Amino acid sequence: MHMSATTFAAWNKLGLCSVDRTRSPTIYVLAEDSLSLTGMANVVNVHKRGVTAQAPLMYNMCDVTGLDFVVHAVLVTQTLTAEALLDACVMIETCEPDSMAFVCSHATHRSVACAVLLAILVYPNARLALSTKRTKRAAIDRGMTTCAY
């Protein structure tokens, strides 16, 4: 995987952002057509931003979810991912620190990976609220606990 200088700079900017790393926000992962989005203010739609998890030479999308490291590897090579995570930090720190949502088409790959990356890199006390049976099952298979949603 290759990371351009622009992408490296975007990730560096995320690393330099001033956040309260002790916060424990709930990070929801939702599909674009989810009724749960109604009235939710803090939403980052990674599909509309152009983040992609497609990597046919690395994996078949049917075999992975956003909980798989190989999907994270694809997302971290994208400037758009770093920008989405930075915007999520701004929302959590300035708008409503209790919760935010990552959204994509099916809440299985991109939005899940962004939620995991945000928790790993910025908010280690975050609670992930996965919304699909497939991602909940994948989390359980990996020994993760998620909030019921």
Short mmCIF file of C-alpha atoms in Angstrom, two decimals:
data_model
loop_
_atom_site.label_atom_id
_atom_site.label_comp_id
_atom_site.label_asym_id
_atom_site.label_seq_id
_atom_site.Cartn_x
_atom_site.Cartn_y
_atom_site.Cartn_z
CA MET A 1 0.00 0.00 0.00
CA HIS A 2 1.22 3.48 -0.81
CA MET A 3 0.44 6.67 1.08
CA SER A 4 0.85 9.95 -0.79
CA ALA A 5 2.39 13.03 0.84
CA THR A 6 -1.06 14.64 0.89
CA THR A 7 -2.53 11.66 2.70
CA PHE A 8 0.38 11.57 5.15
CA ALA A 9 -0.19 15.27 5.89
CA ALA A 10 -3.91 14.66 6.51
CA TRP A 11 -3.15 11.86 8.99
CA ASN A 12 -0.53 14.04 10.66
CA LYS A 13 -3.14 16.78 11.07
CA LEU A 14 -5.42 14.26 12.79
CA GLY A 15 -2.57 13.29 15.12
CA LEU A 16 -2.02 16.91 16.06
CA CYS A 17 -5.65 17.77 16.79
CA SER A 18 -6.41 18.73 20.36
CA VAL A 19 -8.95 16.33 21.85
CA ASP A 20 -9.89 14.98 25.23
CA ARG A 21 -8.76 11.38 24.80
CA THR A 22 -10.52 10.39 28.02
CA ARG A 23 -13.94 11.00 26.47
CA SER A 24 -16.11 7.94 25.92
CA PRO A 25 -18.40 8.86 23.05
CA THR A 26 -20.77 6.39 21.49
CA ILE A 27 -19.87 6.00 17.83
CA TYR A 28 -22.85 4.74 15.87
CA VAL A 29 -22.42 2.92 12.57
CA LEU A 30 -25.46 3.29 10.35
CA ALA A 31 -26.61 2.73 6.79
CA GLU A 32 -27.66 5.78 4.77
CA ASP A 33 -31.30 4.67 4.78
CA SER A 34 -31.44 4.08 8.54
CA LEU A 35 -34.40 5.60 10.34
CA SER A 36 -32.08 6.12 13.31
CA LEU A 37 -30.46 9.01 11.43
CA THR A 38 -33.57 11.11 11.90
CA GLY A 39 -32.68 13.98 14.19
CA MET A 40 -29.06 12.89 14.60
CA ALA A 41 -26.86 15.97 14.31
CA ASN A 42 -23.33 14.58 14.33
CA VAL A 43 -23.08 12.48 11.17
CA VAL A 44 -20.14 11.83 8.86
CA ASN A 45 -21.29 10.17 5.64
CA VAL A 46 -18.18 8.46 4.31
CA HIS A 47 -20.02 7.25 1.20
CA LYS A 48 -20.86 10.79 0.12
CA ARG A 49 -17.28 11.85 0.89
CA GLY A 50 -15.92 9.25 -1.53
CA VAL A 51 -14.12 6.95 0.92
CA THR A 52 -13.78 3.50 -0.64
CA ALA A 53 -13.05 0.07 0.79
CA GLN A 54 -12.81 -1.59 -2.63
CA ALA A 55 -9.57 -3.53 -3.06
CA PRO A 56 -10.32 -6.52 -5.30
CA LEU A 57 -6.68 -7.64 -5.43
CA MET A 58 -6.57 -7.81 -1.62
CA TYR A 59 -9.94 -9.24 -0.64
CA ASN A 60 -13.49 -10.04 -1.63
CA MET A 61 -15.94 -7.62 0.02
CA CYS A 62 -18.17 -10.57 0.95
CA ASP A 63 -15.38 -12.02 3.08
CA VAL A 64 -14.54 -8.96 5.20
CA THR A 65 -16.11 -6.21 7.28
CA GLY A 66 -14.78 -2.93 8.55
CA LEU A 67 -13.46 -4.83 11.58
CA ASP A 68 -10.77 -6.49 9.46
CA PHE A 69 -7.29 -4.96 9.48
CA VAL A 70 -6.96 -5.38 5.72
CA VAL A 71 -9.92 -2.99 5.29
CA HIS A 72 -8.26 -0.53 7.69
CA ALA A 73 -5.10 -0.75 5.58
CA VAL A 74 -7.06 0.29 2.49
CA LEU A 75 -8.79 3.17 4.29
CA VAL A 76 -5.65 4.63 5.85
CA THR A 77 -4.17 5.16 2.39
CA GLN A 78 -6.92 7.70 1.67
CA THR A 79 -6.82 11.38 2.51
CA LEU A 80 -10.62 11.35 2.68
CA THR A 81 -10.55 8.91 5.59
CA ALA A 82 -8.24 11.11 7.67
CA GLU A 83 -10.42 14.13 6.89
CA ALA A 84 -13.56 12.24 7.92
CA LEU A 85 -11.99 11.23 11.24
CA LEU A 86 -10.80 14.78 11.87
CA ASP A 87 -14.33 16.09 11.23
CA ALA A 88 -15.68 13.47 13.65
CA CYS A 89 -13.24 14.71 16.31
CA VAL A 90 -14.42 18.28 15.78
CA MET A 91 -18.04 17.16 16.18
CA ILE A 92 -17.31 15.22 19.34
CA GLU A 93 -15.23 18.01 20.87
CA THR A 94 -17.41 20.99 19.95
CA CYS A 95 -20.95 19.91 19.20
CA GLU A 96 -22.26 17.03 21.26
CA PRO A 97 -19.50 15.01 22.89
CA ASP A 98 -21.70 12.05 23.79
CA SER A 99 -22.24 10.61 20.32
CA MET A 100 -21.74 10.76 16.58
CA ALA A 101 -22.36 8.46 13.63
CA PHE A 102 -20.42 7.22 10.65
CA VAL A 103 -22.68 6.40 7.73
CA CYS A 104 -22.21 4.54 4.45
CA SER A 105 -24.33 2.46 2.09
CA HIS A 106 -24.71 -0.70 4.17
CA ALA A 107 -22.93 -0.03 7.52
CA THR A 108 -20.60 -2.96 6.92
CA HIS A 109 -17.22 -1.79 5.61
CA ARG A 110 -16.30 1.90 5.39
CA SER A 111 -18.34 3.29 8.27
CA VAL A 112 -17.36 0.39 10.55
CA ALA A 113 -13.67 0.81 9.72
CA CYS A 114 -13.86 4.56 10.36
CA ALA A 115 -15.52 3.97 13.73
CA VAL A 116 -12.83 1.44 14.70
CA LEU A 117 -10.01 3.71 13.52
CA LEU A 118 -11.43 6.66 15.47
CA ALA A 119 -11.65 4.52 18.60
CA ILE A 120 -8.15 3.10 18.18
CA LEU A 121 -6.41 6.33 17.25
CA VAL A 122 -8.28 9.00 19.21
CA TYR A 123 -10.92 7.79 21.67
CA PRO A 124 -9.85 4.49 23.27
CA ASN A 125 -12.81 4.63 25.67
CA ALA A 126 -15.37 4.96 22.86
CA ARG A 127 -18.30 2.60 22.61
CA LEU A 128 -19.10 1.28 19.16
CA ALA A 129 -22.75 0.77 18.25
CA LEU A 130 -22.82 -1.55 15.26
CA SER A 131 -26.14 -1.88 13.50
CA THR A 132 -26.00 -4.94 11.22
CA LYS A 133 -26.16 -8.61 12.14
CA ARG A 134 -23.07 -9.26 10.06
CA THR A 135 -20.88 -6.70 11.84
CA LYS A 136 -22.23 -7.61 15.27
CA ARG A 137 -21.40 -11.26 14.58
CA ALA A 138 -17.91 -10.30 13.34
CA ALA A 139 -17.33 -8.27 16.52
CA ILE A 140 -18.39 -11.15 18.74
CA ASP A 141 -16.14 -13.53 16.76
CA ARG A 142 -13.23 -11.20 17.54
CA GLY A 143 -14.05 -11.01 21.25
CA MET A 144 -15.29 -7.44 21.05
CA THR A 145 -18.22 -6.11 22.98
CA THR A 146 -20.43 -3.50 21.38
CA CYS A 147 -23.34 -1.51 22.68
CA ALA A 148 -26.72 -2.86 21.79
CA TYR A 149 -28.26 -0.97 18.93
#
